[in-house]
Amino acid sequence: MSASPLPRLTPAFWAWAAIDMIGVVVLAVGAAYLMEDRASLLPGFPANSMQAWICVGGGIVAVFIAAVKMLVEVMHAASRGKQAANDGNFSR
């Protein structure tokens, strides 16, 4: 029986995926305020344009970092079963 070609996703991957989803929600809350000039998704938040821009910026940063970390986790999971030239066993 052959092993599955798909990498096994770790709990760290799912944690970064959850952070990614939170970042998307924060981004959406800020963008909705900027589009409608009022708090439309959460009552009373954001209260002004500065808070909305902070939400947009923070959401973009969170989504970007989480996406990069998820890619790293997938690459690590894909390479776990393979012997690479830079692993500890190669130099022995």
CSV table of N, CA, C and O in Angstrom, one decimal:
chain,number,residue,atom,x,y,z
A,1,MET,N,0.8,-1.2,0.0
A,1,MET,CA,0.0,0.0,0.0
A,1,MET,C,0.9,1.2,0.0
A,1,MET,O,1.8,1.4,0.8
A,2,SER,N,0.6,2.2,-0.9
A,2,SER,CA,1.4,3.4,-0.9
A,2,SER,C,0.9,4.5,0.0
A,2,SER,O,-0.3,4.5,0.3
A,3,ALA,N,1.8,5.4,0.4
A,3,ALA,CA,1.4,6.5,1.2
A,3,ALA,C,0.7,7.5,0.4
A,3,ALA,O,0.9,7.7,-0.8
A,4,SER,N,-0.2,8.3,1.1
A,4,SER,CA,-0.9,9.3,0.4
A,4,SER,C,0.0,10.4,0.0
A,4,SER,O,0.9,10.8,0.7
A,5,PRO,N,-0.1,11.0,-1.2
A,5,PRO,CA,0.7,12.1,-1.7
A,5,PRO,C,0.4,13.4,-1.0
A,5,PRO,O,1.2,14.3,-1.1
A,6,LEU,N,-0.7,13.5,-0.3
A,6,LEU,CA,-1.1,14.7,0.4
A,6,LEU,C,-0.4,14.8,1.7
A,6,LEU,O,-0.3,13.8,2.4
A,7,PRO,N,0.1,16.0,2.1
A,7,PRO,CA,0.8,16.1,3.4
A,7,PRO,C,-0.2,16.1,4.5
A,7,PRO,O,-1.4,16.5,4.3
A,8,ARG,N,0.2,15.6,5.6
A,8,ARG,CA,-0.7,15.6,6.8
A,8,ARG,C,-0.6,17.0,7.5
A,8,ARG,O,0.5,17.4,7.8
A,9,LEU,N,-1.8,17.6,7.6
A,9,LEU,CA,-1.8,19.0,8.2
A,9,LEU,C,-1.8,18.9,9.7
A,9,LEU,O,-2.5,18.1,10.3
A,10,THR,N,-0.9,19.8,10.3
A,10,THR,CA,-0.7,19.7,11.7
A,10,THR,C,-1.6,20.7,12.4
A,10,THR,O,-2.3,21.6,11.8
A,11,PRO,N,-1.7,20.6,13.8
A,11,PRO,CA,-2.5,21.6,14.5
A,11,PRO,C,-2.0,23.0,14.3
A,11,PRO,O,-2.8,23.9,14.4
A,12,ALA,N,-0.7,23.2,14.1
A,12,ALA,CA,-0.2,24.5,13.9
A,12,ALA,C,-0.8,25.1,12.6
A,12,ALA,O,-1.1,26.3,12.6
A,13,PHE,N,-0.9,24.3,11.6
A,13,PHE,CA,-1.6,24.8,10.3
A,13,PHE,C,-3.0,25.3,10.6
A,13,PHE,O,-3.4,26.3,10.2
A,14,TRP,N,-3.7,24.5,11.4
A,14,TRP,CA,-5.1,24.8,11.7
A,14,TRP,C,-5.2,26.1,12.6
A,14,TRP,O,-6.1,26.9,12.4
A,15,ALA,N,-4.2,26.3,13.4
A,15,ALA,CA,-4.2,27.5,14.3
A,15,ALA,C,-3.9,28.7,13.4
A,15,ALA,O,-4.6,29.7,13.6
A,16,TRP,N,-3.0,28.6,12.4
A,16,TRP,CA,-2.8,29.7,11.5
A,16,TRP,C,-4.0,29.9,10.6
A,16,TRP,O,-4.3,31.1,10.3
A,17,ALA,N,-4.7,28.9,10.3
A,17,ALA,CA,-5.9,29.0,9.4
A,17,ALA,C,-7.0,29.8,10.2
A,17,ALA,O,-7.7,30.7,9.7
A,18,ALA,N,-7.1,29.5,11.5
A,18,ALA,CA,-8.0,30.3,12.4
A,18,ALA,C,-7.6,31.7,12.5
A,18,ALA,O,-8.5,32.6,12.4
A,19,ILE,N,-6.3,32.0,12.6
A,19,ILE,CA,-5.9,33.4,12.7
A,19,ILE,C,-6.2,34.1,11.3
A,19,ILE,O,-6.5,35.3,11.3
A,20,ASP,N,-6.0,33.4,10.2
A,20,ASP,CA,-6.3,33.9,8.9
A,20,ASP,C,-7.8,34.3,8.8
A,20,ASP,O,-8.1,35.4,8.3
A,21,MET,N,-8.7,33.4,9.3
A,21,MET,CA,-10.1,33.8,9.3
A,21,MET,C,-10.4,35.0,10.2
A,21,MET,O,-11.3,35.8,9.8
A,22,ILE,N,-9.8,35.0,11.3
A,22,ILE,CA,-10.0,36.2,12.2
A,22,ILE,C,-9.6,37.5,11.5
A,22,ILE,O,-10.2,38.5,11.6
A,23,GLY,N,-8.4,37.4,10.8
A,23,GLY,CA,-7.9,38.5,10.1
A,23,GLY,C,-8.9,39.0,9.0
A,23,GLY,O,-9.0,40.2,8.7
A,24,VAL,N,-9.5,38.0,8.3
A,24,VAL,CA,-10.5,38.4,7.3
A,24,VAL,C,-11.7,39.1,7.9
A,24,VAL,O,-12.2,40.1,7.3
A,25,VAL,N,-12.1,38.6,9.0
A,25,VAL,CA,-13.3,39.3,9.7
A,25,VAL,C,-12.9,40.7,10.1
A,25,VAL,O,-13.7,41.6,9.9
A,26,VAL,N,-11.7,40.9,10.7
A,26,VAL,CA,-11.3,42.2,11.1
A,26,VAL,C,-11.2,43.1,9.9
A,26,VAL,O,-11.6,44.3,9.9
A,27,LEU,N,-10.6,42.6,8.8
A,27,LEU,CA,-10.5,43.4,7.6
A,27,LEU,C,-11.9,43.8,7.1
A,27,LEU,O,-12.1,44.9,6.7
A,28,ALA,N,-12.8,42.8,7.1
A,28,ALA,CA,-14.2,43.1,6.6
A,28,ALA,C,-14.9,44.2,7.5
A,28,ALA,O,-15.6,45.0,7.0
A,29,VAL,N,-14.7,44.1,8.8
A,29,VAL,CA,-15.3,45.1,9.7
A,29,VAL,C,-14.8,46.5,9.4
A,29,VAL,O,-15.6,47.4,9.3
A,30,GLY,N,-13.5,46.6,9.2
A,30,GLY,CA,-13.0,47.9,8.9
A,30,GLY,C,-13.4,48.4,7.5
A,30,GLY,O,-13.7,49.6,7.3
A,31,ALA,N,-13.4,47.5,6.5
A,31,ALA,CA,-13.8,47.9,5.2
A,31,ALA,C,-15.2,48.3,5.1
A,31,ALA,O,-15.6,49.2,4.4
A,32,ALA,N,-16.1,47.6,5.8
A,32,ALA,CA,-17.5,47.9,5.8
A,32,ALA,C,-17.8,49.3,6.4
A,32,ALA,O,-18.6,50.1,5.9
A,33,TYR,N,-17.0,49.7,7.4
A,33,TYR,CA,-17.2,51.0,8.0
A,33,TYR,C,-16.7,52.1,7.0
A,33,TYR,O,-17.4,53.1,6.8
A,34,LEU,N,-15.6,51.8,6.3
A,34,LEU,CA,-15.1,52.8,5.3
A,34,LEU,C,-16.0,52.9,4.1
A,34,LEU,O,-16.2,54.0,3.6
A,35,MET,N,-16.7,51.9,3.7
A,35,MET,CA,-17.6,51.9,2.6
A,35,MET,C,-18.9,52.6,2.9
A,35,MET,O,-19.5,53.4,2.1
A,36,GLU,N,-19.5,52.4,4.1
A,36,GLU,CA,-20.7,53.0,4.5
A,36,GLU,C,-20.7,54.2,5.5
A,36,GLU,O,-21.7,54.8,5.8
A,37,ASP,N,-19.5,54.5,6.0
A,37,ASP,CA,-19.2,55.5,6.9
A,37,ASP,C,-20.1,55.4,8.2
A,37,ASP,O,-20.5,56.4,8.8
A,38,ARG,N,-20.3,54.1,8.5
A,38,ARG,CA,-21.0,53.8,9.8
A,38,ARG,C,-20.7,52.4,10.2
A,38,ARG,O,-20.3,51.6,9.3
A,39,ALA,N,-20.8,52.0,11.4
A,39,ALA,CA,-20.6,50.7,11.9
A,39,ALA,C,-21.7,49.8,11.4
A,39,ALA,O,-22.8,50.0,11.9
A,40,SER,N,-21.5,48.9,10.5
A,40,SER,CA,-22.6,48.1,10.0
A,40,SER,C,-22.6,46.7,10.3
A,40,SER,O,-23.6,46.0,10.4
A,41,LEU,N,-21.4,46.1,10.6
A,41,LEU,CA,-21.3,44.7,10.9
A,41,LEU,C,-21.4,44.5,12.4
A,41,LEU,O,-22.0,43.5,12.9
A,42,LEU,N,-20.7,45.3,13.2
A,42,LEU,CA,-20.7,45.2,14.7
A,42,LEU,C,-21.3,46.5,15.2
A,42,LEU,O,-20.7,47.6,14.9
A,43,PRO,N,-22.3,46.5,16.0
A,43,PRO,CA,-22.8,47.7,16.5
A,43,PRO,C,-21.8,48.5,17.4
A,43,PRO,O,-21.3,48.1,18.3
A,44,GLY,N,-21.5,49.8,16.9
A,44,GLY,CA,-20.7,50.6,17.6
A,44,GLY,C,-19.2,50.5,17.4
A,44,GLY,O,-18.4,51.2,17.9
A,45,PHE,N,-18.8,49.5,16.6
A,45,PHE,CA,-17.4,49.3,16.3
A,45,PHE,C,-17.2,49.0,14.8
A,45,PHE,O,-17.9,48.2,14.2
A,46,PRO,N,-16.3,49.7,14.2
A,46,PRO,CA,-15.4,50.8,14.7
A,46,PRO,C,-16.2,52.1,14.9
A,46,PRO,O,-17.2,52.3,14.2
A,47,ALA,N,-15.7,52.9,15.8
A,47,ALA,CA,-16.4,54.1,16.1
A,47,ALA,C,-16.1,55.3,15.2
A,47,ALA,O,-16.8,56.3,15.1
A,48,ASN,N,-14.9,55.2,14.5
A,48,ASN,CA,-14.5,56.3,13.6
A,48,ASN,C,-13.6,55.7,12.5
A,48,ASN,O,-13.3,54.6,12.5
A,49,SER,N,-13.2,56.6,11.6
A,49,SER,CA,-12.4,56.2,10.5
A,49,SER,C,-11.0,55.7,10.9
A,49,SER,O,-10.5,54.8,10.2
A,50,MET,N,-10.4,56.3,11.9
A,50,MET,CA,-9.1,55.8,12.3
A,50,MET,C,-9.2,54.4,12.8
A,50,MET,O,-8.3,53.6,12.4
A,51,GLN,N,-10.2,54.0,13.6
A,51,GLN,CA,-10.3,52.6,14.0
A,51,GLN,C,-10.6,51.7,12.8
A,51,GLN,O,-10.1,50.6,12.8
A,52,ALA,N,-11.3,52.2,11.8
A,52,ALA,CA,-11.6,51.4,10.6
A,52,ALA,C,-10.3,51.1,9.9
A,52,ALA,O,-10.1,50.0,9.4
A,53,TRP,N,-9.5,52.2,9.7
A,53,TRP,CA,-8.2,52.0,9.0
A,53,TRP,C,-7.3,51.1,9.8
A,53,TRP,O,-6.5,50.3,9.2
A,54,ILE,N,-7.3,51.1,11.1
A,54,ILE,CA,-6.5,50.2,11.9
A,54,ILE,C,-7.0,48.8,11.7
A,54,ILE,O,-6.1,47.8,11.6
A,55,CYS,N,-8.3,48.6,11.6
A,55,CYS,CA,-8.8,47.2,11.4
A,55,CYS,C,-8.4,46.7,10.0
A,55,CYS,O,-8.0,45.6,9.8
A,56,VAL,N,-8.5,47.6,9.0
A,56,VAL,CA,-8.1,47.2,7.6
A,56,VAL,C,-6.6,46.8,7.6
A,56,VAL,O,-6.2,45.8,7.1
A,57,GLY,N,-5.7,47.7,8.2
A,57,GLY,CA,-4.3,47.4,8.2
A,57,GLY,C,-4.0,46.1,9.0
A,57,GLY,O,-3.2,45.3,8.6
A,58,GLY,N,-4.6,46.0,10.2
A,58,GLY,CA,-4.3,44.8,11.0
A,58,GLY,C,-4.8,43.6,10.4
A,58,GLY,O,-4.2,42.5,10.4
A,59,GLY,N,-6.0,43.7,9.7
A,59,GLY,CA,-6.5,42.5,9.0
A,59,GLY,C,-5.6,42.0,7.9
A,59,GLY,O,-5.4,40.9,7.7
A,60,ILE,N,-5.1,43.0,7.1
A,60,ILE,CA,-4.2,42.7,6.0
A,60,ILE,C,-2.9,42.0,6.5
A,60,ILE,O,-2.5,41.0,6.0
A,61,VAL,N,-2.4,42.6,7.6
A,61,VAL,CA,-1.2,42.0,8.1
A,61,VAL,C,-1.4,40.6,8.7
A,61,VAL,O,-0.6,39.7,8.4
A,62,ALA,N,-2.5,40.4,9.4
A,62,ALA,CA,-2.8,39.1,9.9
A,62,ALA,C,-3.0,38.0,8.8
A,62,ALA,O,-2.5,36.9,8.9
A,63,VAL,N,-3.7,38.4,7.8
A,63,VAL,CA,-4.0,37.5,6.7
A,63,VAL,C,-2.7,37.2,6.0
A,63,VAL,O,-2.4,36.0,5.6
A,64,PHE,N,-1.8,38.1,5.7
A,64,PHE,CA,-0.6,37.9,5.0
A,64,PHE,C,0.3,37.0,5.8
A,64,PHE,O,0.9,36.0,5.3
A,65,ILE,N,0.5,37.3,7.1
A,65,ILE,CA,1.4,36.5,8.0
A,65,ILE,C,0.8,35.0,8.1
A,65,ILE,O,1.6,34.1,8.0
A,66,ALA,N,-0.5,34.9,8.3
A,66,ALA,CA,-1.1,33.6,8.5
A,66,ALA,C,-0.9,32.8,7.2
A,66,ALA,O,-0.7,31.6,7.2
A,67,ALA,N,-1.1,33.4,6.0
A,67,ALA,CA,-1.0,32.7,4.8
A,67,ALA,C,0.5,32.2,4.6
A,67,ALA,O,0.7,31.0,4.2
A,68,VAL,N,1.4,33.0,4.9
A,68,VAL,CA,2.8,32.6,4.8
A,68,VAL,C,3.1,31.4,5.7
A,68,VAL,O,3.8,30.4,5.4
A,69,LYS,N,2.7,31.6,7.0
A,69,LYS,CA,2.9,30.5,7.9
A,69,LYS,C,2.2,29.2,7.5
A,69,LYS,O,2.7,28.1,7.8
A,70,MET,N,1.0,29.3,7.0
A,70,MET,CA,0.3,28.1,6.5
A,70,MET,C,1.1,27.4,5.4
A,70,MET,O,1.3,26.2,5.3
A,71,LEU,N,1.7,28.2,4.5
A,71,LEU,CA,2.5,27.6,3.4
A,71,LEU,C,3.7,27.0,3.9
A,71,LEU,O,4.1,25.9,3.5
A,72,VAL,N,4.3,27.6,5.0
A,72,VAL,CA,5.5,27.0,5.6
A,72,VAL,C,5.1,25.6,6.2
A,72,VAL,O,5.9,24.6,6.1
A,73,GLU,N,4.0,25.6,6.9
A,73,GLU,CA,3.6,24.4,7.6
A,73,GLU,C,3.3,23.3,6.5
A,73,GLU,O,3.7,22.1,6.8
A,74,VAL,N,2.7,23.6,5.4
A,74,VAL,CA,2.5,22.6,4.4
A,74,VAL,C,3.8,22.1,3.8
A,74,VAL,O,3.9,20.9,3.6
A,75,MET,N,4.7,23.0,3.6
A,75,MET,CA,6.0,22.6,3.0
A,75,MET,C,6.8,21.7,4.0
A,75,MET,O,7.4,20.7,3.6
A,76,HIS,N,6.7,22.0,5.3
A,76,HIS,CA,7.3,21.1,6.3
A,76,HIS,C,6.7,19.8,6.3
A,76,HIS,O,7.3,18.8,6.4
A,77,ALA,N,5.3,19.8,6.3
A,77,ALA,CA,4.6,18.5,6.3
A,77,ALA,C,4.9,17.6,5.1
A,77,ALA,O,5.0,16.4,5.2
A,78,ALA,N,5.1,18.3,4.0
A,78,ALA,CA,5.4,17.5,2.7
A,78,ALA,C,6.8,17.0,2.7
A,78,ALA,O,7.0,15.9,2.1
A,79,SER,N,7.7,17.6,3.4
A,79,SER,CA,9.1,17.1,3.4
A,79,SER,C,9.4,16.2,4.6
A,79,SER,O,10.6,15.8,4.6
A,80,ARG,N,8.5,16.0,5.5
A,80,ARG,CA,8.8,15.2,6.7
A,80,ARG,C,9.3,13.8,6.4
A,80,ARG,O,10.2,13.3,6.9
A,81,GLY,N,8.7,13.1,5.4
A,81,GLY,CA,9.0,11.7,5.1
A,81,GLY,C,10.1,11.6,4.2
A,81,GLY,O,10.5,10.4,3.9
A,82,LYS,N,10.7,12.6,3.6
A,82,LYS,CA,11.7,12.5,2.6
A,82,LYS,C,13.0,12.9,3.1
A,82,LYS,O,13.2,13.8,4.0
A,83,GLN,N,14.1,12.3,2.7
A,83,GLN,CA,15.4,12.6,3.1
A,83,GLN,C,15.9,13.7,2.2
A,83,GLN,O,15.9,13.6,1.0
A,84,ALA,N,16.4,14.8,2.8
A,84,ALA,CA,16.8,15.9,2.1
A,84,ALA,C,18.4,16.0,2.2
A,84,ALA,O,18.9,15.5,3.2
A,85,ALA,N,19.0,16.8,1.3
A,85,ALA,CA,20.4,16.9,1.4
A,85,ALA,C,20.9,17.7,2.6
A,85,ALA,O,22.0,17.7,3.0
A,86,ASN,N,20.0,18.5,3.2
A,86,ASN,CA,20.4,19.3,4.3
A,86,ASN,C,20.0,18.8,5.6
A,86,ASN,O,20.1,19.5,6.6
A,87,ASP,N,19.5,17.6,5.7
A,87,ASP,CA,19.1,17.0,7.0
A,87,ASP,C,20.3,16.5,7.7
A,87,ASP,O,21.4,16.4,7.2
A,88,GLY,N,20.2,16.1,9.0
A,88,GLY,CA,21.3,15.7,9.8
A,88,GLY,C,21.9,14.4,9.4
A,88,GLY,O,23.1,14.1,9.6
A,89,ASN,N,21.2,13.5,8.8
A,89,ASN,CA,21.7,12.2,8.3
A,89,ASN,C,22.6,12.3,7.1
A,89,ASN,O,23.5,11.5,6.9
A,90,PHE,N,22.5,13.4,6.4
A,90,PHE,CA,23.3,13.5,5.2
A,90,PHE,C,24.8,13.7,5.5
A,90,PHE,O,25.7,13.2,4.8
A,91,SER,N,25.1,14.5,6.6
A,91,SER,CA,26.4,14.8,6.9
A,91,SER,C,27.2,13.8,7.7
A,91,SER,O,28.3,14.0,8.0
A,92,ARG,N,26.5,12.7,8.0
A,92,ARG,CA,27.2,11.6,8.8
A,92,ARG,C,28.1,10.8,8.0
A,92,ARG,O,27.9,10.5,6.9
